[in-house]
Coordinates of C-alpha atoms and ligand atoms in Angstrom, one line a residue:
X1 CA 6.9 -23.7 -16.4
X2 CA 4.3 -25.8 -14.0
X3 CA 1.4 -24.3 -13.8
X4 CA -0.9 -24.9 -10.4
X5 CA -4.0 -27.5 -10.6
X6 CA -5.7 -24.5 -8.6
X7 CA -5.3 -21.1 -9.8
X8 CA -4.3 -19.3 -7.1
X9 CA -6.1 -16.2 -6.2
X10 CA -5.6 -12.9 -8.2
X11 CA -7.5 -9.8 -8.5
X12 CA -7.2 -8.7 -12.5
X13 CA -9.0 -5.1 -13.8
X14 CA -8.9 -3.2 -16.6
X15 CA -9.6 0.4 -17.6
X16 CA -10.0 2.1 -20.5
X17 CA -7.3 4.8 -21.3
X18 CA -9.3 8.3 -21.2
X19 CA -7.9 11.4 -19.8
X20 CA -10.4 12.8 -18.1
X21 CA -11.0 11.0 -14.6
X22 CA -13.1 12.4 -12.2
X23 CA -14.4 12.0 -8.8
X24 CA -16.6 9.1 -9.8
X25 CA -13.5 6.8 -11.2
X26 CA -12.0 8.1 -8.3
X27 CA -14.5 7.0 -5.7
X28 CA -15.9 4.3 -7.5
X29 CA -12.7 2.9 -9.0
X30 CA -9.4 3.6 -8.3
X31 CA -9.5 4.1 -4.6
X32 CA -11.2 0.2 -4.6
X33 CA -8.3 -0.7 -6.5
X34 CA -5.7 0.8 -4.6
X35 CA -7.0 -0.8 -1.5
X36 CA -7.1 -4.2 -2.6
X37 CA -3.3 -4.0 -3.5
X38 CA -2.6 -4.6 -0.3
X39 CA -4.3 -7.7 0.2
X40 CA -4.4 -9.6 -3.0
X41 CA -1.7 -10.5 -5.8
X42 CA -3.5 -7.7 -8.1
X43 CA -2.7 -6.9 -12.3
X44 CA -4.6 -3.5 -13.8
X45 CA -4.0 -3.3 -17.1
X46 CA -4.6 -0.3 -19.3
X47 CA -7.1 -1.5 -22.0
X48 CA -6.0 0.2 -25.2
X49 CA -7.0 -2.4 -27.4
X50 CA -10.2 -2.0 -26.3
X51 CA -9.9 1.9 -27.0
X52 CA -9.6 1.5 -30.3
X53 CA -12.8 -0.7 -30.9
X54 CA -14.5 3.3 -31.5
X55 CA -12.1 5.3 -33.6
X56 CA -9.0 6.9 -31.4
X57 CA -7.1 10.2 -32.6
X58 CA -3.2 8.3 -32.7
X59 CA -1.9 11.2 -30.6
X60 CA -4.2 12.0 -28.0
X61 CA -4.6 8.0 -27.7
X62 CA -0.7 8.1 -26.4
X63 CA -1.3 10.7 -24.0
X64 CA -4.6 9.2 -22.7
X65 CA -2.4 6.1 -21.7
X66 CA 0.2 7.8 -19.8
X67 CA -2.5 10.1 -18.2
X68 CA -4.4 7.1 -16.8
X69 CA -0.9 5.3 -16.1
X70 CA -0.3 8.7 -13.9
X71 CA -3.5 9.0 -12.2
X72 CA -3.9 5.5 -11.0
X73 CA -0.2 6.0 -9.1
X74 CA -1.1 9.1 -8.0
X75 CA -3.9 8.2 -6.0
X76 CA -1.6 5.5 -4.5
X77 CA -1.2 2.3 -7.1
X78 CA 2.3 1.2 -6.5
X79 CA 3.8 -0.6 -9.3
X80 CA 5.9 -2.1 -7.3
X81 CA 3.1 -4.0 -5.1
X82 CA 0.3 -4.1 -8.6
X83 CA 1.1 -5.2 -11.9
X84 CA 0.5 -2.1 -13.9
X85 CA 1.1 -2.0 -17.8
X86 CA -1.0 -1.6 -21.5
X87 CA -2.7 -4.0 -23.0
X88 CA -1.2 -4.1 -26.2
X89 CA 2.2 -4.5 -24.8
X90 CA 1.5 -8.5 -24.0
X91 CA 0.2 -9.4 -26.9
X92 CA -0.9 -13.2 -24.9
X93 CA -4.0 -10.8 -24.8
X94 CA -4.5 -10.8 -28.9
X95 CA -3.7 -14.7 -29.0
X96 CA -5.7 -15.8 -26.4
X97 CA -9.0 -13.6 -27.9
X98 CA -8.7 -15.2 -31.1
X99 CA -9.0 -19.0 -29.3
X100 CA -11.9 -17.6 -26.9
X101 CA -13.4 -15.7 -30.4
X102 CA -14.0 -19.8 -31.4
X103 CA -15.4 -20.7 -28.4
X104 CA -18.1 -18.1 -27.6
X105 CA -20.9 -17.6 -29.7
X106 CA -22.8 -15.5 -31.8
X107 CA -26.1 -15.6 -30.0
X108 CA -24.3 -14.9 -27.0
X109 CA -22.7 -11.6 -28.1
X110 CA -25.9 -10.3 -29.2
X111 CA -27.4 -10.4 -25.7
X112 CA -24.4 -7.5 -24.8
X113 CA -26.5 -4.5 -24.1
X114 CA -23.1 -2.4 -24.2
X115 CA -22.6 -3.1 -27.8
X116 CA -26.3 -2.0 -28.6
X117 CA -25.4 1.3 -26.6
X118 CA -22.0 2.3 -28.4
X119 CA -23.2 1.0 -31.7
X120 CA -26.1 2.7 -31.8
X121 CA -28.6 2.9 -34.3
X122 CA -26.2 2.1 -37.2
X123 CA -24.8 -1.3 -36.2
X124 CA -24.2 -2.2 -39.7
X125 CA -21.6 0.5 -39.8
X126 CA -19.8 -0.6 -36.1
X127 CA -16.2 -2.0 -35.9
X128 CA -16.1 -6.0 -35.6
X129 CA -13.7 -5.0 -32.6
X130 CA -16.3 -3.2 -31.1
X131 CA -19.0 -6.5 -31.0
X132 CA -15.9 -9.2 -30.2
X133 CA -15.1 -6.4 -27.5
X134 CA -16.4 -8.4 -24.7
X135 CA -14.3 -11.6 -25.8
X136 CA -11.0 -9.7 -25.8
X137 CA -12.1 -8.6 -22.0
X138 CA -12.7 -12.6 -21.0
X139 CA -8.7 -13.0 -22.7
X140 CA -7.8 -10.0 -20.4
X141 CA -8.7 -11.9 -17.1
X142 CA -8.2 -15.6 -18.4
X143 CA -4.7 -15.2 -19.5
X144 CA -4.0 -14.3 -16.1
X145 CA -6.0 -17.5 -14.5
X146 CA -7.8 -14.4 -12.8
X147 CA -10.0 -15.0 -10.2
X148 CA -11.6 -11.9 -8.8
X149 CA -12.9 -9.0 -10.8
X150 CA -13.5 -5.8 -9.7
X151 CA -15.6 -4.2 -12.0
X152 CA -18.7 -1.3 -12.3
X153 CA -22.0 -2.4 -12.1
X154 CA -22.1 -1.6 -15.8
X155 CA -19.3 -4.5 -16.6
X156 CA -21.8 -7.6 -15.1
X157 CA -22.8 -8.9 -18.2
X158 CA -19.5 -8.7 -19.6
X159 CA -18.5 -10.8 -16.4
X160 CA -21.1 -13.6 -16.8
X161 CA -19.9 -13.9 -20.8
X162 CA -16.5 -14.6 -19.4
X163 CA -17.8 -17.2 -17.2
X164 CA -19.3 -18.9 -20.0
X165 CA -16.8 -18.3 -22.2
X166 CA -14.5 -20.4 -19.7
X167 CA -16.9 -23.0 -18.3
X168 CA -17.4 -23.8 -22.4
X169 CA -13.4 -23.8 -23.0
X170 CA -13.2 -26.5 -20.2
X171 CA -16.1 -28.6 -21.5
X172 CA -14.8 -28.3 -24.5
X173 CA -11.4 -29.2 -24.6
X174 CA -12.0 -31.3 -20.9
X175 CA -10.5 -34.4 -22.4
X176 CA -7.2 -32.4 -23.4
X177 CA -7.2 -30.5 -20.4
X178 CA -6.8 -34.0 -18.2
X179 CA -4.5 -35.1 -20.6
X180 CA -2.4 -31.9 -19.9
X181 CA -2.6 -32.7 -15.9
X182 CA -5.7 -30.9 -14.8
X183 CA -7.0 -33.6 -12.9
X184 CA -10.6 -32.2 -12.4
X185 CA -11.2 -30.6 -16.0
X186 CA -10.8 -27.3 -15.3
X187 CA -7.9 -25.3 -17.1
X188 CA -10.2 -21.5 -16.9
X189 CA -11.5 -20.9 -13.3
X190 CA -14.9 -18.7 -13.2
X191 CA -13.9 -15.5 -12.3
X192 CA -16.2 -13.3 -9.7
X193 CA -17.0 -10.0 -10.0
X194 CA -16.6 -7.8 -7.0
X195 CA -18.6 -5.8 -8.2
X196 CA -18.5 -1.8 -7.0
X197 CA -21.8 -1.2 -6.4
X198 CA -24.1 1.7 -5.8
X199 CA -22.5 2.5 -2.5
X200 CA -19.5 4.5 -4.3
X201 CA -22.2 5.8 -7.1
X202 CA -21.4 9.0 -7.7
X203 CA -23.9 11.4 -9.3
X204 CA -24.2 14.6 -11.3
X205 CA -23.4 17.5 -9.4
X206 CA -26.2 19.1 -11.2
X207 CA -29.0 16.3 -11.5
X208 CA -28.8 14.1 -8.4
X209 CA -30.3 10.8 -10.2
X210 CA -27.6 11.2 -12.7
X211 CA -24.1 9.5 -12.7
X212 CA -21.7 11.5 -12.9
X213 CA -20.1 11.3 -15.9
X214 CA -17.4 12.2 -18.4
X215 CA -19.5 12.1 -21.1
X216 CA -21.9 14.6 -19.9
X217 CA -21.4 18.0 -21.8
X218 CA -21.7 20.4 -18.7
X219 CA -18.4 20.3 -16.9
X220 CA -20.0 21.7 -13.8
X221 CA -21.7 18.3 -13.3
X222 CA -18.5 16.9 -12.4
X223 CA -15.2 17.0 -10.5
X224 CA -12.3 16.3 -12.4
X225 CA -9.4 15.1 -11.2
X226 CA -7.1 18.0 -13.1
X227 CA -9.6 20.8 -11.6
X228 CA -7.8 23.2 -9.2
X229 CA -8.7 24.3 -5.7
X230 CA -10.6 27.3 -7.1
X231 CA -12.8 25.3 -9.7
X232 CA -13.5 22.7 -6.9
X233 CA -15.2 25.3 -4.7
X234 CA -16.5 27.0 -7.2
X235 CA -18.6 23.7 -8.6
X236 CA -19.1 22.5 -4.9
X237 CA -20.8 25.8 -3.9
X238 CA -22.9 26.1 -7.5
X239 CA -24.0 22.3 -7.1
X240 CA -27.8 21.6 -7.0
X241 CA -29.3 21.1 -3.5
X242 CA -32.8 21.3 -2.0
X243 CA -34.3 24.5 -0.2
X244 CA -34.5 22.4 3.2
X245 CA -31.8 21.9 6.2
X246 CA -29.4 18.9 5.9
X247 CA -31.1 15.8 7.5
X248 CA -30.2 14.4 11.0
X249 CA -31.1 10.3 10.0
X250 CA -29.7 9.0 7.0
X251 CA -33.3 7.4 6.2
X252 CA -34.5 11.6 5.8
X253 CA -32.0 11.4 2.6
X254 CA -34.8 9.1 1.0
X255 CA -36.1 11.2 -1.6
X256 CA -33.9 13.6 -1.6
X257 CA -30.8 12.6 -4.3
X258 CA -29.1 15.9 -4.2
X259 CA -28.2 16.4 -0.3
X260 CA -27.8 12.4 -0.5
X261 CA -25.2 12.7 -3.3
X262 CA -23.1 15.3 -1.1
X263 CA -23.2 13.5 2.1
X264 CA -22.5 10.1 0.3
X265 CA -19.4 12.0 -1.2
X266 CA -18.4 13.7 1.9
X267 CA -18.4 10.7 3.3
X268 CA -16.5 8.6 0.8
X269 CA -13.9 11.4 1.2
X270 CA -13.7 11.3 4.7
X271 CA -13.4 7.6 5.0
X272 CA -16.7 7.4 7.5
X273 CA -20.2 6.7 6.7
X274 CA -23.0 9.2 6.0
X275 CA -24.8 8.8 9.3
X276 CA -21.2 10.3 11.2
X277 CA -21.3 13.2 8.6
X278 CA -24.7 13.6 9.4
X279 CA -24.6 13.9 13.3
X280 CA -21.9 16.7 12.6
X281 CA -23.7 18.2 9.9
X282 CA -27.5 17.2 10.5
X283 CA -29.9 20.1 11.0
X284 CA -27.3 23.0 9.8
X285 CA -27.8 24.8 6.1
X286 CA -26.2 23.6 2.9
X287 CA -23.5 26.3 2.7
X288 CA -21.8 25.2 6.5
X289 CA -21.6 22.2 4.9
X290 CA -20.3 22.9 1.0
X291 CA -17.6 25.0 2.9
X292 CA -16.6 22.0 4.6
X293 CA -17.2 19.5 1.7
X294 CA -15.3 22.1 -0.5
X295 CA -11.9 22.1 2.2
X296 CA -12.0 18.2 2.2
X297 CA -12.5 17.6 -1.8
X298 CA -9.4 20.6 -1.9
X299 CA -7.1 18.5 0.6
X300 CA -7.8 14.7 -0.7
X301 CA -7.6 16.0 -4.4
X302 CA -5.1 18.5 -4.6
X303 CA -1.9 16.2 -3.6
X304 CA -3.9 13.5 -6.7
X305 CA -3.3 16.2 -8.9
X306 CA 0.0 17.7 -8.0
X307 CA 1.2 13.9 -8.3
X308 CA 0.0 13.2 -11.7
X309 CA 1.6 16.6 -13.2
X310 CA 4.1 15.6 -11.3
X311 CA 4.6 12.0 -13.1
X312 CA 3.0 13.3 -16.5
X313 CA 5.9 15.6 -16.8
X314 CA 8.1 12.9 -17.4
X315 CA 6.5 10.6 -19.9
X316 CA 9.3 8.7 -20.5
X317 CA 9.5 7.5 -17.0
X318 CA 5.4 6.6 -17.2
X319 CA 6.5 4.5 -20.3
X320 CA 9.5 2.5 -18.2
X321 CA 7.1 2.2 -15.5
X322 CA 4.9 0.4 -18.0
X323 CA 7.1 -1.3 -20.0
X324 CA 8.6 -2.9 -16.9
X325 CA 4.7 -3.5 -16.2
X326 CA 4.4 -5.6 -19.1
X327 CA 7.1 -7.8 -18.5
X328 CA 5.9 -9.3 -15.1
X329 CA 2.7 -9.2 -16.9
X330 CA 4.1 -12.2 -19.7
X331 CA 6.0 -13.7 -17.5
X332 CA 2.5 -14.9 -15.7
X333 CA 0.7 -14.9 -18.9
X334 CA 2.3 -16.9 -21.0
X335 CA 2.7 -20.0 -20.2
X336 CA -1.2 -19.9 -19.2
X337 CA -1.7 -19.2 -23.2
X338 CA 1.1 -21.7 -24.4
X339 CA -0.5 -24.0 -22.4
X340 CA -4.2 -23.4 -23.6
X341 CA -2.5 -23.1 -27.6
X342 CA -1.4 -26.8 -26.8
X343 CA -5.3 -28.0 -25.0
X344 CA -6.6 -26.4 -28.7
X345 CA -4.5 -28.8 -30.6
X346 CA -1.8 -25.8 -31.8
X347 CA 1.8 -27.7 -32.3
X348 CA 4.5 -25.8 -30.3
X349 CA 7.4 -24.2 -32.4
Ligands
AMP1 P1 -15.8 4.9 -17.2 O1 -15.3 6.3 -16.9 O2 -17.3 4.9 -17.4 O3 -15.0 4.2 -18.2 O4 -15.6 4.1 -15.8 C1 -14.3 3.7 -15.3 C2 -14.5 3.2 -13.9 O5 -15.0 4.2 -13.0 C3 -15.5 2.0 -13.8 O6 -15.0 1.1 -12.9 C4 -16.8 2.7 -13.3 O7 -17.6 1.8 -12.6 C5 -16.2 3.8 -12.4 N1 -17.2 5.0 -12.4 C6 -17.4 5.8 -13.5 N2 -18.3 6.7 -13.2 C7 -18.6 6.5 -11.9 C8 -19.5 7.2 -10.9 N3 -20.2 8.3 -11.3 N4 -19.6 6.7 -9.7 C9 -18.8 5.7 -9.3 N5 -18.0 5.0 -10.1 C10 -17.9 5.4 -11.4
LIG2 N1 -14.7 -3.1 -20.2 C1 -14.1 -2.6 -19.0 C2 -14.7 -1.1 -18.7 O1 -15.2 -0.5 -19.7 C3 -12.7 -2.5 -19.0 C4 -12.0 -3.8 -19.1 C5 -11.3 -4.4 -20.2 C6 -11.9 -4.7 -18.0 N2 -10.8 -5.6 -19.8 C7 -11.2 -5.8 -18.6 C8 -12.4 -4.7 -16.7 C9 -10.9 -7.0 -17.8 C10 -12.1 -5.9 -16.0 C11 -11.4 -7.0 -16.5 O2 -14.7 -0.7 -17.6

């Protein structure tokens, strides 16, 4: 198959298989993702090779995928528009790390602060997965010839690795890659992050400079998206506020994370930006507006939840969905791998 000179444009995102989402991924993630389906070529890809780089119980791994796979349709990815499938399913991901494991470098995977994080103190004792991590995520979004990355802020460095990772492939391997009918030496564009910022930062429903999180032990800090109408109010109305009125100007938020939190979500919710919730809400008392904020979380989350019981209840459909997934996935990945197998030097079979 002919590959374009220029790769053309396409949005490529991954995320990790955990089953408990909350308002934060919903916000800050799949919503973004959902949108841009309808005005890019876009491929999301369930990263469950990367899972397993920290230890994964076999079962609940499984059901993690298809709970993921369920939630991103449910708040409106359509497989049908979006490439949706698991990693491990196209394994162009596997061979294409290995080539881009000889290209990076050592001293430039010991600059990734993530690894430092999850490893922790003993790093002797971490998974080799877990430090080549960030090479497998550059495979992810160069098999694709991927252009446009939407990631968390948290993902940057990972980004600029990938970058490098492909600006060294071309230099590397220019020669071969004009031989192969590149004309300008570039086989790997540089992807660009679009990068999710702080706008859609969600935090703690407890601690206002605190993101919420799903690693965070107390559940009231968070909404998830399997809580029900009654746990929704519940941790709207117990979430942490301040003792004054809520603000008429956005700029009176300064200083005040906790009432900026709940109007950035109200907002987010809503589809409008914090100074309209603000000119309906400014100057009234907290519980006018948790009553409100509490209706709206109810009616955009409930129908996200019914759905993904909905789909969840039928696994083996989730699995078809992704299986079919993975097809149109190969079909654009591989010749982009037999192709950089050949600029390495590999014989074909
Ligand atoms: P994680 O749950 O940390 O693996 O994140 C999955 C995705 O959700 C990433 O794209 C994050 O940037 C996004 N995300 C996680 N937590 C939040 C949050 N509190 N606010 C906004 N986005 C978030
Ligand atoms: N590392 C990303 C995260 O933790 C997930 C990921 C894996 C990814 N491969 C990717 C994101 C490729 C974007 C592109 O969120």
């Amino acid at each position: 198959m002919q590959l374009p000179q220029k790769p053309t444009p396409r949005v490529f995102s991954g995320m990790q298989p955990t089953g408990n989402l909350h308002l934060g991924n919903y916000l800050g993630a799949m919503v973004r993702w959902v949108e841009m389906q309808n005005s890019h070529e876009c491929i999301y890809c369930v990263v469950d090779m990367h899972a397993i780089t920290l230890w994964q119980d076999p079962g609940e791994l499984k059901q993690a995928i298809r709970s993921v796979t369920a939630a991103y349709i449910a708040a409106g990815l359509d497989p049908d528009k979006s490439i949706l499938f698991n990693q491990s399913q196209v394994y162009e991901h596997a061979e294409l790390a290995w080539i881009l494991n000889c290209v990076a470098r050592l001293g430039w995977l010991n600059r990734m602060t993530q690894f430092k994080e999850k490893a922790g103190k003993d790093r002797e004792n971490a998974s080799v997965g877990l430090y080549a991590y960030p090479v497998l995520m550059a495979a992810d979004i160069l098999a694709y010839r991927a252009t446009h990355v939407p990631v968390g802020e948290d993902q940057k460095q990972h980004l600029e690795l990938c970058r490098d990772i492909a600006q060294k492939f071309n230099n590397d391997f220019s020669a071969a890659i004009r031989a192969a009918g590149f004309e300008d030496g570039t086989f790997f564009p540089l992807p660009e992050p679009v990068i999710m910022g702080p706008a859609t930062r969600v935090m703690s429903l407890r601690d206002g400079t605190k993101k919420m999180s799903k690693s965070e032990p107390s559940d009231m800090s968070r909404i998830n998206l399997t809580d029900d109408a009654d746990t929704i109010a519940r941790k709207i109305g117990r979430a942490k506020t301040d003792p004054h009125p809520l603000p008429e100007s956005e700029a009176e938020l300064e200083g005040r994370p906790e009432a900026d939190n709940l109007v950035g979500i109200y907002a987010a919710l809503a589809d409008t930006s914090k100074a309209a919730v603000l000119a309906k809400f400014g100057g009234g008392q907290f519980s006018t507006f948790k009553a409100a904020l509490s209706e709206l979380a109810v009616a955009r989350l409930a129908p996200v939840n019914a759905e993904m019981n909905r789909l969840l209840a039928d696994p083996a459909e989730i699995d078809r969905i992704l299986a079919t997934g993975a097809r149109k996935a190969q079909a654009i990945a591989a010749p982009i791998v037999t192709r950089a197998k050949d600029i390495v030097g590999f014989l074909r079979s």
